[in-house]
PDB file of C-alpha atoms and ligand atoms in Angstrom:
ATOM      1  CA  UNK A  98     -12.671  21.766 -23.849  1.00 80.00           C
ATOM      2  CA  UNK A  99     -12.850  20.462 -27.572  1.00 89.00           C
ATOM      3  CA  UNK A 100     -10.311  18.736 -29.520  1.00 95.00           C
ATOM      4  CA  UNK A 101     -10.662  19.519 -32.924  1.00 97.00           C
ATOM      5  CA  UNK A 102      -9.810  17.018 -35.686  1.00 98.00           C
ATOM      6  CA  UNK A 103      -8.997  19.626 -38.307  1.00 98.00           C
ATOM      7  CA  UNK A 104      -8.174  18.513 -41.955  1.00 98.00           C
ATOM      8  CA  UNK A 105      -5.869  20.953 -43.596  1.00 97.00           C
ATOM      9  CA  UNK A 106      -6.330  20.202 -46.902  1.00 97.00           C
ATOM     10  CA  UNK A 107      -3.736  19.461 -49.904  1.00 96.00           C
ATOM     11  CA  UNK A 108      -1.918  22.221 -49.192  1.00 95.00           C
ATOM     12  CA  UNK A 109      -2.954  25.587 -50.782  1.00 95.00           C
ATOM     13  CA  UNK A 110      -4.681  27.920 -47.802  1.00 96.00           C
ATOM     14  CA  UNK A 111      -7.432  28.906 -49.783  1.00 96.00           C
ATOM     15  CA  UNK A 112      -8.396  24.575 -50.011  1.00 97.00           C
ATOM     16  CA  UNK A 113      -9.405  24.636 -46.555  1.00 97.00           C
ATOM     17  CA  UNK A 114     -12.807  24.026 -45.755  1.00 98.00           C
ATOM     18  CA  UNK A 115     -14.713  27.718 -44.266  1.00 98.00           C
ATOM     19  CA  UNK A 116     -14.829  26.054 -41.084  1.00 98.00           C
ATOM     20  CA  UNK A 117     -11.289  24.353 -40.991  1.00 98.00           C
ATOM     21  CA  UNK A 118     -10.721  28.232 -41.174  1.00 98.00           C
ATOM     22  CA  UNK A 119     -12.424  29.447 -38.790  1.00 98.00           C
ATOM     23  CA  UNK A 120     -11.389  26.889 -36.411  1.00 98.00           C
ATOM     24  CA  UNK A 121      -7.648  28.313 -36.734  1.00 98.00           C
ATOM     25  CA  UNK A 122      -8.283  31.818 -36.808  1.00 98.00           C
ATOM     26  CA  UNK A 123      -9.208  31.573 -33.037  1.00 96.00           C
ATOM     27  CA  UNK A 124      -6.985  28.552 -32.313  1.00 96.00           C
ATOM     28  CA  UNK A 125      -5.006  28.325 -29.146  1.00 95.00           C
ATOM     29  CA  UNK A 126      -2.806  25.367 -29.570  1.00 95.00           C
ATOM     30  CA  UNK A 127      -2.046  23.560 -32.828  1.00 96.00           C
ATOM     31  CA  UNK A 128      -0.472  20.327 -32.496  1.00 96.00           C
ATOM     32  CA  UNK A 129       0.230  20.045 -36.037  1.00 95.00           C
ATOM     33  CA  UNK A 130       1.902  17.157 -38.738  1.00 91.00           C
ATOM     34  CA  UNK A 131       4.996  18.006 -40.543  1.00 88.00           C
ATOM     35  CA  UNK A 132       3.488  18.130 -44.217  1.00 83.00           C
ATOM     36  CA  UNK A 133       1.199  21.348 -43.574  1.00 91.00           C
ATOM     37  CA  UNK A 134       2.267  24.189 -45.884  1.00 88.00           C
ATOM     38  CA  UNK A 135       3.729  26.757 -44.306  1.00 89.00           C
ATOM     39  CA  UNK A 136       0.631  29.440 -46.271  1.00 93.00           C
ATOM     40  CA  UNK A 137      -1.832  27.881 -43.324  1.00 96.00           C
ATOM     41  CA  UNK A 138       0.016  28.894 -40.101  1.00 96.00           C
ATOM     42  CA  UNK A 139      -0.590  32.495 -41.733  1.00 96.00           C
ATOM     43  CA  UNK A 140      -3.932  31.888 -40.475  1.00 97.00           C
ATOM     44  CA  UNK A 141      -3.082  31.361 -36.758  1.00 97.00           C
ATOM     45  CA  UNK A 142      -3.478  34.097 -34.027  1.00 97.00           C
ATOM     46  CA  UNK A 143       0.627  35.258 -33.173  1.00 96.00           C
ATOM     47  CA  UNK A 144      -0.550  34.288 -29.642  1.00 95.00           C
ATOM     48  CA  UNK A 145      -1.189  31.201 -30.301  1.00 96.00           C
ATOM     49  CA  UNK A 146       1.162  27.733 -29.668  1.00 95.00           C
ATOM     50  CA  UNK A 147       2.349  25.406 -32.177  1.00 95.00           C
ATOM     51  CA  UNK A 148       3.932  21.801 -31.794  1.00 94.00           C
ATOM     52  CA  UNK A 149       5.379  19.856 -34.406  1.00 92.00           C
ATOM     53  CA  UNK A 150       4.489  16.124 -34.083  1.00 92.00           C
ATOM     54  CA  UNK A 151       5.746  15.199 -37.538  1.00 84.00           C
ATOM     55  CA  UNK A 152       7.802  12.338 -38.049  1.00 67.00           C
ATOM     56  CA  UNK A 153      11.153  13.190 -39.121  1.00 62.00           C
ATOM     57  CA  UNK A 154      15.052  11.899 -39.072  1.00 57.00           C
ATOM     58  CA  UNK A 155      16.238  12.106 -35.708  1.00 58.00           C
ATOM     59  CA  UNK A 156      13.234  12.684 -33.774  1.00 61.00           C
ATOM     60  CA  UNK A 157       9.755  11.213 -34.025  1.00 64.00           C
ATOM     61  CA  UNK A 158       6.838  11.219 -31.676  1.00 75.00           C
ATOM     62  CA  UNK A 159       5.128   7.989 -31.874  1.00 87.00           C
ATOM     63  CA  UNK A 160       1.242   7.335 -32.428  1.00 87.00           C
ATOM     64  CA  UNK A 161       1.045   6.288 -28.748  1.00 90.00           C
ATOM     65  CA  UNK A 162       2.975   9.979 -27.575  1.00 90.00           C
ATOM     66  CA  UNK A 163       0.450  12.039 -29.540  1.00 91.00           C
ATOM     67  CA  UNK A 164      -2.871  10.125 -28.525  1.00 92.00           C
ATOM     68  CA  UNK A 165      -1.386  10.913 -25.225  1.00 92.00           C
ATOM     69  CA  UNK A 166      -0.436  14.291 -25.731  1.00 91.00           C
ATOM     70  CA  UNK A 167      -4.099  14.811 -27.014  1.00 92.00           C
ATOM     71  CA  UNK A 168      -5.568  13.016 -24.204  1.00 90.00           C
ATOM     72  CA  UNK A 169      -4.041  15.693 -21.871  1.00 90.00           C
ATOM     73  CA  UNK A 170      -4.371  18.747 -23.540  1.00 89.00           C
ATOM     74  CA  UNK A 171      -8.113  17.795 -23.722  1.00 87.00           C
ATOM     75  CA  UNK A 172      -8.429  16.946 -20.746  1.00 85.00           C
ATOM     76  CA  UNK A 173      -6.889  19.932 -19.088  1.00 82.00           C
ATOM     77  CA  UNK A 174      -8.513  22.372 -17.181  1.00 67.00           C
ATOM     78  CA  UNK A 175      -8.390  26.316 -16.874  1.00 56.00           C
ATOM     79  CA  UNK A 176      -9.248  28.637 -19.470  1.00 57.00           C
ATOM     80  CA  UNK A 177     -11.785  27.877 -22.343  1.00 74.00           C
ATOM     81  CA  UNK A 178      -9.255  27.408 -25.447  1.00 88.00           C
ATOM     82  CA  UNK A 179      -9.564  26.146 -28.746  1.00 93.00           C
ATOM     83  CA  UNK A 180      -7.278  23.110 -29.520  1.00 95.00           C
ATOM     84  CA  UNK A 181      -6.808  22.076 -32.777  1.00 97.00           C
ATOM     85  CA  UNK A 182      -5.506  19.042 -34.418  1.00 97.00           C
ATOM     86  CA  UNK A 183      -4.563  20.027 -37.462  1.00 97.00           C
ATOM     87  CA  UNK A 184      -3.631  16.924 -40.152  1.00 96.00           C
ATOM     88  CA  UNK A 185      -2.746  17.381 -43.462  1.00 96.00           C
ATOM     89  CA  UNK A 186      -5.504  16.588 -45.692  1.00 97.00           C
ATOM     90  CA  UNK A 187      -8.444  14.818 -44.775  1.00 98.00           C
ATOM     91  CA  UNK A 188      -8.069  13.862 -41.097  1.00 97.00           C
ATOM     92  CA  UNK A 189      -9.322  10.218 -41.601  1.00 97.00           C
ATOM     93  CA  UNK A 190      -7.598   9.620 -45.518  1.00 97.00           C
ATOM     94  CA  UNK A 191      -4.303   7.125 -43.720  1.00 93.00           C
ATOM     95  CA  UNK A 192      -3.520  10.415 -41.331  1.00 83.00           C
ATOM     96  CA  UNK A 193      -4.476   7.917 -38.543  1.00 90.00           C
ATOM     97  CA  UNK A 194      -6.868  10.284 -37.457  1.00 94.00           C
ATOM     98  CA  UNK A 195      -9.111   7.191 -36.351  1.00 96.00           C
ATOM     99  CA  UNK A 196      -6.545   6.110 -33.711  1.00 95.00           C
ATOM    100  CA  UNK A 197      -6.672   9.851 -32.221  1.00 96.00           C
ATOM    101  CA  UNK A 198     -10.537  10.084 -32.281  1.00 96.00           C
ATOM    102  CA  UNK A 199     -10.234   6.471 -30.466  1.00 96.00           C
ATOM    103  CA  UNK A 200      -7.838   7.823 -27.809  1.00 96.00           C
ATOM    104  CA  UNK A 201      -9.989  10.829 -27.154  1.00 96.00           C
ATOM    105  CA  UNK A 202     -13.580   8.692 -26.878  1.00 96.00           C
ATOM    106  CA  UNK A 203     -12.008   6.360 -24.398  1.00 96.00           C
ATOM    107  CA  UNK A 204     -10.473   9.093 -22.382  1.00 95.00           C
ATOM    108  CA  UNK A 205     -13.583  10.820 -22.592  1.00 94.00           C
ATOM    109  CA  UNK A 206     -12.527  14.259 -24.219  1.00 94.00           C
ATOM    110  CA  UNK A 207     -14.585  16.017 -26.552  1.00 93.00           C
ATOM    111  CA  UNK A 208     -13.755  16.424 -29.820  1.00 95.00           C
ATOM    112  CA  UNK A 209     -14.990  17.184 -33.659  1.00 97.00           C
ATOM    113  CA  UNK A 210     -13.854  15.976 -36.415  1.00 98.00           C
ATOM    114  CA  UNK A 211     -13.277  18.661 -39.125  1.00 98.00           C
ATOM    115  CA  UNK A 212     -12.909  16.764 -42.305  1.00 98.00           C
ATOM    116  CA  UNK A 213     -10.712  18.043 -45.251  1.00 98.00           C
ATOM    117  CA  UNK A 214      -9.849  17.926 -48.707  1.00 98.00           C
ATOM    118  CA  UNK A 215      -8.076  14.913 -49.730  1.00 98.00           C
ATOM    119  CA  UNK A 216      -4.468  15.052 -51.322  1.00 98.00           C
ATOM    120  CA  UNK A 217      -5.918  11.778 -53.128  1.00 98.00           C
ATOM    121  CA  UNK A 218      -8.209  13.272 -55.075  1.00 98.00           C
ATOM    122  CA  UNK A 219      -6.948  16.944 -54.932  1.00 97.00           C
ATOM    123  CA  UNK A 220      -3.640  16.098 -56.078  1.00 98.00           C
ATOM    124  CA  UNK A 221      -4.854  14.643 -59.324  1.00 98.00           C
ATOM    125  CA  UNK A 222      -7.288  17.134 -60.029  1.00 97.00           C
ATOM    126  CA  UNK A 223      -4.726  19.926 -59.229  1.00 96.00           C
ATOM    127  CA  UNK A 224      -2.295  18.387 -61.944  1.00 96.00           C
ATOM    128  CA  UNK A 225      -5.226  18.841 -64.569  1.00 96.00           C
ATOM    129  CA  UNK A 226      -6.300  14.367 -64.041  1.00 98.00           C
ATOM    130  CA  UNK A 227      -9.733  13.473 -63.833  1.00 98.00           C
ATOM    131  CA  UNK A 228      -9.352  10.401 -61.846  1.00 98.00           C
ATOM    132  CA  UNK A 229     -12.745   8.999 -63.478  1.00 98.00           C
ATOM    133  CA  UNK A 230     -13.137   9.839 -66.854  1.00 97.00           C
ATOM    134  CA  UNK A 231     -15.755   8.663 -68.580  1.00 97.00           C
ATOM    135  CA  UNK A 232     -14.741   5.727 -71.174  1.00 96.00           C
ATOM    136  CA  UNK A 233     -10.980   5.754 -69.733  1.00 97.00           C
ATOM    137  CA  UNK A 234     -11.640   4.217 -65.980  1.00 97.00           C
ATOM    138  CA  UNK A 235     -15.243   3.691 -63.725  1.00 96.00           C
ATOM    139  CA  UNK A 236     -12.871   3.383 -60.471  1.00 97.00           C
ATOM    140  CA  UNK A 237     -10.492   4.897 -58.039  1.00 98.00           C
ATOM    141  CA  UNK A 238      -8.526   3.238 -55.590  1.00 98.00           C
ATOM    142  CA  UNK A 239      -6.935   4.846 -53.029  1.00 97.00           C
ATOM    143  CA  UNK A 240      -4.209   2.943 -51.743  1.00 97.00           C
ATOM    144  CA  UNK A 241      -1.329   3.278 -49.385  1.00 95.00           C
ATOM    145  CA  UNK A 242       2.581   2.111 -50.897  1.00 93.00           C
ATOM    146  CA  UNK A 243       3.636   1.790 -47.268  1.00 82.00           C
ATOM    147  CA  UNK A 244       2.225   1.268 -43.637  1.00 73.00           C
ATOM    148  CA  UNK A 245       4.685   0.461 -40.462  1.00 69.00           C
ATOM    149  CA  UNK A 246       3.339  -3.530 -39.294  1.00 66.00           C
ATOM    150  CA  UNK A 247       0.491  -3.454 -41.867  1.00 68.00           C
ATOM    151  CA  UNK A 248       0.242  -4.197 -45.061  1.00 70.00           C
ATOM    152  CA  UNK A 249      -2.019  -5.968 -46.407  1.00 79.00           C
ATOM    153  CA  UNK A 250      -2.615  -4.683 -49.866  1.00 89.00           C
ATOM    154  CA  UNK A 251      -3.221  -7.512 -52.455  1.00 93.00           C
ATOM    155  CA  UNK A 252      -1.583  -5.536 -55.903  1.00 95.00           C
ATOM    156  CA  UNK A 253      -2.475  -8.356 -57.871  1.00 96.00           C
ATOM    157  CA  UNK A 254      -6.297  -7.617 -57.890  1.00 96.00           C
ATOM    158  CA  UNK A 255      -5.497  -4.154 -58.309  1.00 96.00           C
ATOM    159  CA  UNK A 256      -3.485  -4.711 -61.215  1.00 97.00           C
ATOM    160  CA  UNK A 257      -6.455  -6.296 -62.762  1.00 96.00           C
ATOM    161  CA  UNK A 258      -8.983  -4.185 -65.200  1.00 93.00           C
ATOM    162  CA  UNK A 259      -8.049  -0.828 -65.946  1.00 93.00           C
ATOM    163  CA  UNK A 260      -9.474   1.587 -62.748  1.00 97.00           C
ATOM    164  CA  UNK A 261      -7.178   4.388 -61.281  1.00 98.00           C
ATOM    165  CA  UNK A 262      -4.991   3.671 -58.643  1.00 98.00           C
ATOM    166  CA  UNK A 263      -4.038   6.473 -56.697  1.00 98.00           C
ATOM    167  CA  UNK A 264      -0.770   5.899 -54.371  1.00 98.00           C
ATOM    168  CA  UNK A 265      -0.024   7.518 -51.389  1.00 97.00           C
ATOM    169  CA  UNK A 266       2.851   7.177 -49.145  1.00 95.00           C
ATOM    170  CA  UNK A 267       4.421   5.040 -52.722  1.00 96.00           C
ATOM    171  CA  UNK A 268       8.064   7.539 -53.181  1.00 96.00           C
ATOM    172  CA  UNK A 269      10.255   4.691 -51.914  1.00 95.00           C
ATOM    173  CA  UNK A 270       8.148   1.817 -52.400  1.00 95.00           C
ATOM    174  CA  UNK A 271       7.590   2.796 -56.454  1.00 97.00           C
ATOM    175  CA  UNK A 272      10.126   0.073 -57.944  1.00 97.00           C
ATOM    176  CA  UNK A 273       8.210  -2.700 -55.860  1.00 95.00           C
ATOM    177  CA  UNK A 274       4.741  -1.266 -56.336  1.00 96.00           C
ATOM    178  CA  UNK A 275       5.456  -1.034 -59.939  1.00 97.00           C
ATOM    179  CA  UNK A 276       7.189  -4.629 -60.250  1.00 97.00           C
ATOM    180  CA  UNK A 277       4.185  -5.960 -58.060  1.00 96.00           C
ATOM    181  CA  UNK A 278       1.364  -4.356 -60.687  1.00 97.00           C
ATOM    182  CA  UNK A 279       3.091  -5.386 -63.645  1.00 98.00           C
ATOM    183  CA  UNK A 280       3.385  -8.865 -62.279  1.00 97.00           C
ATOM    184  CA  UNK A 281      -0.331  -8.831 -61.765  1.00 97.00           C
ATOM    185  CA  UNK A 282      -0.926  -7.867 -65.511  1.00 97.00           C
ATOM    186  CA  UNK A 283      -1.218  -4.414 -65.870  1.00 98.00           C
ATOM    187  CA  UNK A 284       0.692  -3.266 -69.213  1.00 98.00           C
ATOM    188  CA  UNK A 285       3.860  -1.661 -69.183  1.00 98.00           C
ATOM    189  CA  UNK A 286       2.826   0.962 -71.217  1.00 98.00           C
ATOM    190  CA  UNK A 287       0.153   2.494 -68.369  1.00 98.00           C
ATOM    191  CA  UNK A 288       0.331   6.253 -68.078  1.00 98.00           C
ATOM    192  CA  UNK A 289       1.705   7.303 -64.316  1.00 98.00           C
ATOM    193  CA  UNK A 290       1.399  10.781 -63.363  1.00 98.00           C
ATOM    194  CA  UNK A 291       3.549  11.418 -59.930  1.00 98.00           C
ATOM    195  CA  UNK A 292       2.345  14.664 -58.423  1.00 98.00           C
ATOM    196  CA  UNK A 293       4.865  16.315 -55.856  1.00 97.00           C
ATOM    197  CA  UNK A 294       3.683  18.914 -53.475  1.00 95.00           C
ATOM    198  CA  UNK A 295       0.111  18.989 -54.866  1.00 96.00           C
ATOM    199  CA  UNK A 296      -1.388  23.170 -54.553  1.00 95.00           C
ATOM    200  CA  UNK A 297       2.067  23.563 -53.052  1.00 93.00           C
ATOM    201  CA  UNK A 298       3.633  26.718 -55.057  1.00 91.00           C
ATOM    202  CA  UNK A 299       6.581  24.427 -55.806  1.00 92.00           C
ATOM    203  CA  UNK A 300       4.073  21.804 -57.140  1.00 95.00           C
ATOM    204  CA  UNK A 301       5.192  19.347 -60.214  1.00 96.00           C
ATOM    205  CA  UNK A 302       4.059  16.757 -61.759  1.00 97.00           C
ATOM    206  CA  UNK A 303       6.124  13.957 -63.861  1.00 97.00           C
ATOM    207  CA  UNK A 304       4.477  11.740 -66.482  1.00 97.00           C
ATOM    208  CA  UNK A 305       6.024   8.294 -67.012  1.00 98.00           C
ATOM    209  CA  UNK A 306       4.953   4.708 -67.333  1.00 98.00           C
ATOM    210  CA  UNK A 307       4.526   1.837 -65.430  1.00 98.00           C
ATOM    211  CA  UNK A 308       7.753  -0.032 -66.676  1.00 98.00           C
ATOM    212  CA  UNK A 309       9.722   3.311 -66.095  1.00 98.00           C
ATOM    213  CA  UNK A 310       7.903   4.085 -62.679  1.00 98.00           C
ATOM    214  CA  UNK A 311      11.161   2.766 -60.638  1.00 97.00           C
ATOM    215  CA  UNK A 312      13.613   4.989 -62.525  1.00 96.00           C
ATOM    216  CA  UNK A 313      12.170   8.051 -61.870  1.00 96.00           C
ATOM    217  CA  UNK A 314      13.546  10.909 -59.568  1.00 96.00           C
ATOM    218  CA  UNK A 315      10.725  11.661 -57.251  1.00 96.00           C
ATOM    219  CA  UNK A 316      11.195  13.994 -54.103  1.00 94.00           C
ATOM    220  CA  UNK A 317       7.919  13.136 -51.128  1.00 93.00           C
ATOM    221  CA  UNK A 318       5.407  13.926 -50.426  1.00 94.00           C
ATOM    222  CA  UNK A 319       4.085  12.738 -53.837  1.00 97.00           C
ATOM    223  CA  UNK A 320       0.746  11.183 -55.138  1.00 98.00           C
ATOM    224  CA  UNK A 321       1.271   8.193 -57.726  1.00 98.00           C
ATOM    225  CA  UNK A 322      -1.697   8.045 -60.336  1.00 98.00           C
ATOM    226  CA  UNK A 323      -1.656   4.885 -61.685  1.00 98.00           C
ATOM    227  CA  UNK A 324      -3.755   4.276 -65.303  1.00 98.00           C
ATOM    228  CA  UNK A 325      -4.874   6.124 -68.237  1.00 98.00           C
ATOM    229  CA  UNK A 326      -6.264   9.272 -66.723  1.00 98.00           C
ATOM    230  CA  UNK A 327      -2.790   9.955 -65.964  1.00 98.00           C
ATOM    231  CA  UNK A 328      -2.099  10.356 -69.258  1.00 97.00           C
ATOM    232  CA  UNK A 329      -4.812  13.478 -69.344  1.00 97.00           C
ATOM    233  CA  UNK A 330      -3.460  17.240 -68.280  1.00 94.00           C
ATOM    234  CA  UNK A 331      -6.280  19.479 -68.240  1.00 92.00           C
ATOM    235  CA  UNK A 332      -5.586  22.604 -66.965  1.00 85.00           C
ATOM    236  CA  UNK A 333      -6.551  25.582 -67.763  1.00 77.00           C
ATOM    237  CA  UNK A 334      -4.008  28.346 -69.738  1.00 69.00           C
ATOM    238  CA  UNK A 335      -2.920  30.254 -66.546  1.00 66.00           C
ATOM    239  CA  UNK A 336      -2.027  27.113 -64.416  1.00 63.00           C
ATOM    240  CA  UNK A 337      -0.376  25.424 -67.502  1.00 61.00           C
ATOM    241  CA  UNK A 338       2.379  28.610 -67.051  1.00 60.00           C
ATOM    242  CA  UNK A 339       2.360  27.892 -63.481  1.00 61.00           C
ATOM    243  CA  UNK A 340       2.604  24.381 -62.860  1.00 66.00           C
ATOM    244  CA  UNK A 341       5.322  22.492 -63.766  1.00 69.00           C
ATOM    245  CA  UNK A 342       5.260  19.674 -65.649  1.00 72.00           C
ATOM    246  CA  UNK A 343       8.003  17.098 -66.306  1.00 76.00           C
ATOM    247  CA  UNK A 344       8.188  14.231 -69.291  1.00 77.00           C
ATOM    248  CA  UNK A 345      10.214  11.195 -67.991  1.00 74.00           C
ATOM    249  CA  UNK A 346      11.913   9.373 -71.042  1.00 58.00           C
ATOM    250  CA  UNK A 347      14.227   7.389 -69.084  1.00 56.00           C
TER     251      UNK A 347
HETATM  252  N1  LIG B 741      -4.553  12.574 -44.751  1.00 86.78           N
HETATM  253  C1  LIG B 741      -3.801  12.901 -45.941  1.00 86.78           C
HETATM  254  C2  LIG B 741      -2.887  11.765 -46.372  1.00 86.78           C
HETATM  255  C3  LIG B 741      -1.861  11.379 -45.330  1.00 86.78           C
HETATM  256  S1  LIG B 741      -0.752  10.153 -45.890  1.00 86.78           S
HETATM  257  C4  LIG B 741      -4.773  13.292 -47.052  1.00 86.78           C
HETATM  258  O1  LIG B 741      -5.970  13.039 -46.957  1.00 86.78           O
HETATM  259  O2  LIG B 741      -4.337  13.911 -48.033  1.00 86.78           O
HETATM  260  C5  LIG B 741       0.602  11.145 -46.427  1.00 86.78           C
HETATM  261  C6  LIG B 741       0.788  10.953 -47.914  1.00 86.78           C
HETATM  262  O3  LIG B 741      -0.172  11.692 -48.628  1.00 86.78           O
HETATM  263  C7  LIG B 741       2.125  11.431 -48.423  1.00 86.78           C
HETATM  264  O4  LIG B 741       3.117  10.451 -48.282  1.00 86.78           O
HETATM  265  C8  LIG B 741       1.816  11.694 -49.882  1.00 86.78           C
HETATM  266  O5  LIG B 741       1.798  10.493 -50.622  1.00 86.78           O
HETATM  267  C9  LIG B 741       0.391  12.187 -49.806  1.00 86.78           C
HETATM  268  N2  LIG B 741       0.267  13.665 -49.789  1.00 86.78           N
HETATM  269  C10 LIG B 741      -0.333  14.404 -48.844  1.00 86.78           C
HETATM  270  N3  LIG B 741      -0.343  15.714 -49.204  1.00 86.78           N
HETATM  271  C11 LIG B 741       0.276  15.777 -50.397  1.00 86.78           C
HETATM  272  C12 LIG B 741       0.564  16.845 -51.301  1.00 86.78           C
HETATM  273  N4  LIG B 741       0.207  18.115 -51.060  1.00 86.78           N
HETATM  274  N5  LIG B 741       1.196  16.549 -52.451  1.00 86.78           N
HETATM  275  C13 LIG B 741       1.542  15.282 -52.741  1.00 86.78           C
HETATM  276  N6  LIG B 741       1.309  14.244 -51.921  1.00 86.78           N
HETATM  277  C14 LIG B 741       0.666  14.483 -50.771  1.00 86.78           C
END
């Protein structure tokens, strides 16, 4: 039996990879996170079982209950099924991915890793920002707001220069990641682009600034963009009606 490590992209079905796909058009059981748009189970035989291992109030599985979870679903016997893990983006992008894969080698279970389009990259480039625009920034950093026990990000060497910083997991950490940058020397007056629900059909993006980055109303999941791509929208005519787009002049 195979575990597979599926990345489910940013969001929008038709961002999976082919053979994310095809993986869950004959899945089994999908042990699933809770930021997967709803559009992908679509895609999943009515036979087949789903469990919710997101994190939410009230009720949370920890890392330790899913490796194990894994662990035994691999290792179980009987018929041949397909087991999917399905992750929301890219399975290894902070989905913690790594720790599952680690589980699964040490208990000796098969699995693949399928990987999948990043929100980090999507995100921006679904709200119309080339994250490395020639003359504007030679860098991207992808960088987490917020990890449980770990954190370890030094924000005054990112606040140095002028490359993209691309946030994730930054909603309630934005007034201290923005007080923490600006401390470090990055001008007030840097674009921010926050992107909710990237490919999500209730996507939108706000455009701000560093100094008003705290102030603004922001609903996760979100991507921060961080420099002055963010300033850049270029989307084409059909998703500029689609997409919504809001100006922050707190
Ligand atoms: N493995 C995922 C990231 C997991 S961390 C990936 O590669 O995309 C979860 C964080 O990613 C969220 O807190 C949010 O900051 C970001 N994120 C994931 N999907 C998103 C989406 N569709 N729109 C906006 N932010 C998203």
């Amino acid at each position: 039996m195979t575990v597979y490590l599926v990345g489910a992209g940013p969001g929008d079905p038709d961002l999976l990879t082919v053979k994310a796909a095809r993986i869950l058009s004959c899945a089994d059981l999908v042990i699933h996170d809770r930021l997967i748009d709803p559009r992908i189970f679509e895609l999943v035989p009515p036979h087949a079982e789903r469990i919710d291992v997101g994190k939410r109030p009230g009720w949370s599985a920890t890392q330790n209950n899913i490796n194990e979870l894994l662990v035994t679903v691999g290792a179980g016997r009987g018929a041949e099924r397909t087991i999917v893990r399905l992750k929301g983006g890219d399975p290894f992008v902070f989905g913690r991915g790594g720790e599952e894969a680690e589980a699964l080698m040490a208990a000796g279970v098969l699995f693949e890793v399928v990987p999948g389009i990043s929100a980090a990259l999507a995100g921006p480039a679904a709200a119309g920002i080339p994250v490395t625009h020639r003359g504007l920034s030679a860098s991207v950093t992808v960088v987490a707001g917020h990890r449980e026990g770990y954190d370890d990000t030094n924000w005054d060497a990112l606040a140095v220069g002028n490359g993209t910083i691309v946030v994730l997991m930054g909603v309630e950490h934005r007034r201290r990641i923005a007080t923490a940058l600006l401390a470090g020397g990055r001008l007030p007056s840097t674009p921010v682009a926050v992107i909710e629900r990237a490919t999500w059909e209730s996507q939108r993006t706000i455009r701000t600034t560093l100094a008003q980055l705290g102030g603004v109303d922001v609903v996760s999941p979100a991507i921060i963009v961080i420099g002055d791509v963010a300033a850049l929208s270029y989307v084409g005519v059909d998703a500029q009606l689609l997409s919504t787009t809001v100006i922050s002049t707190e």
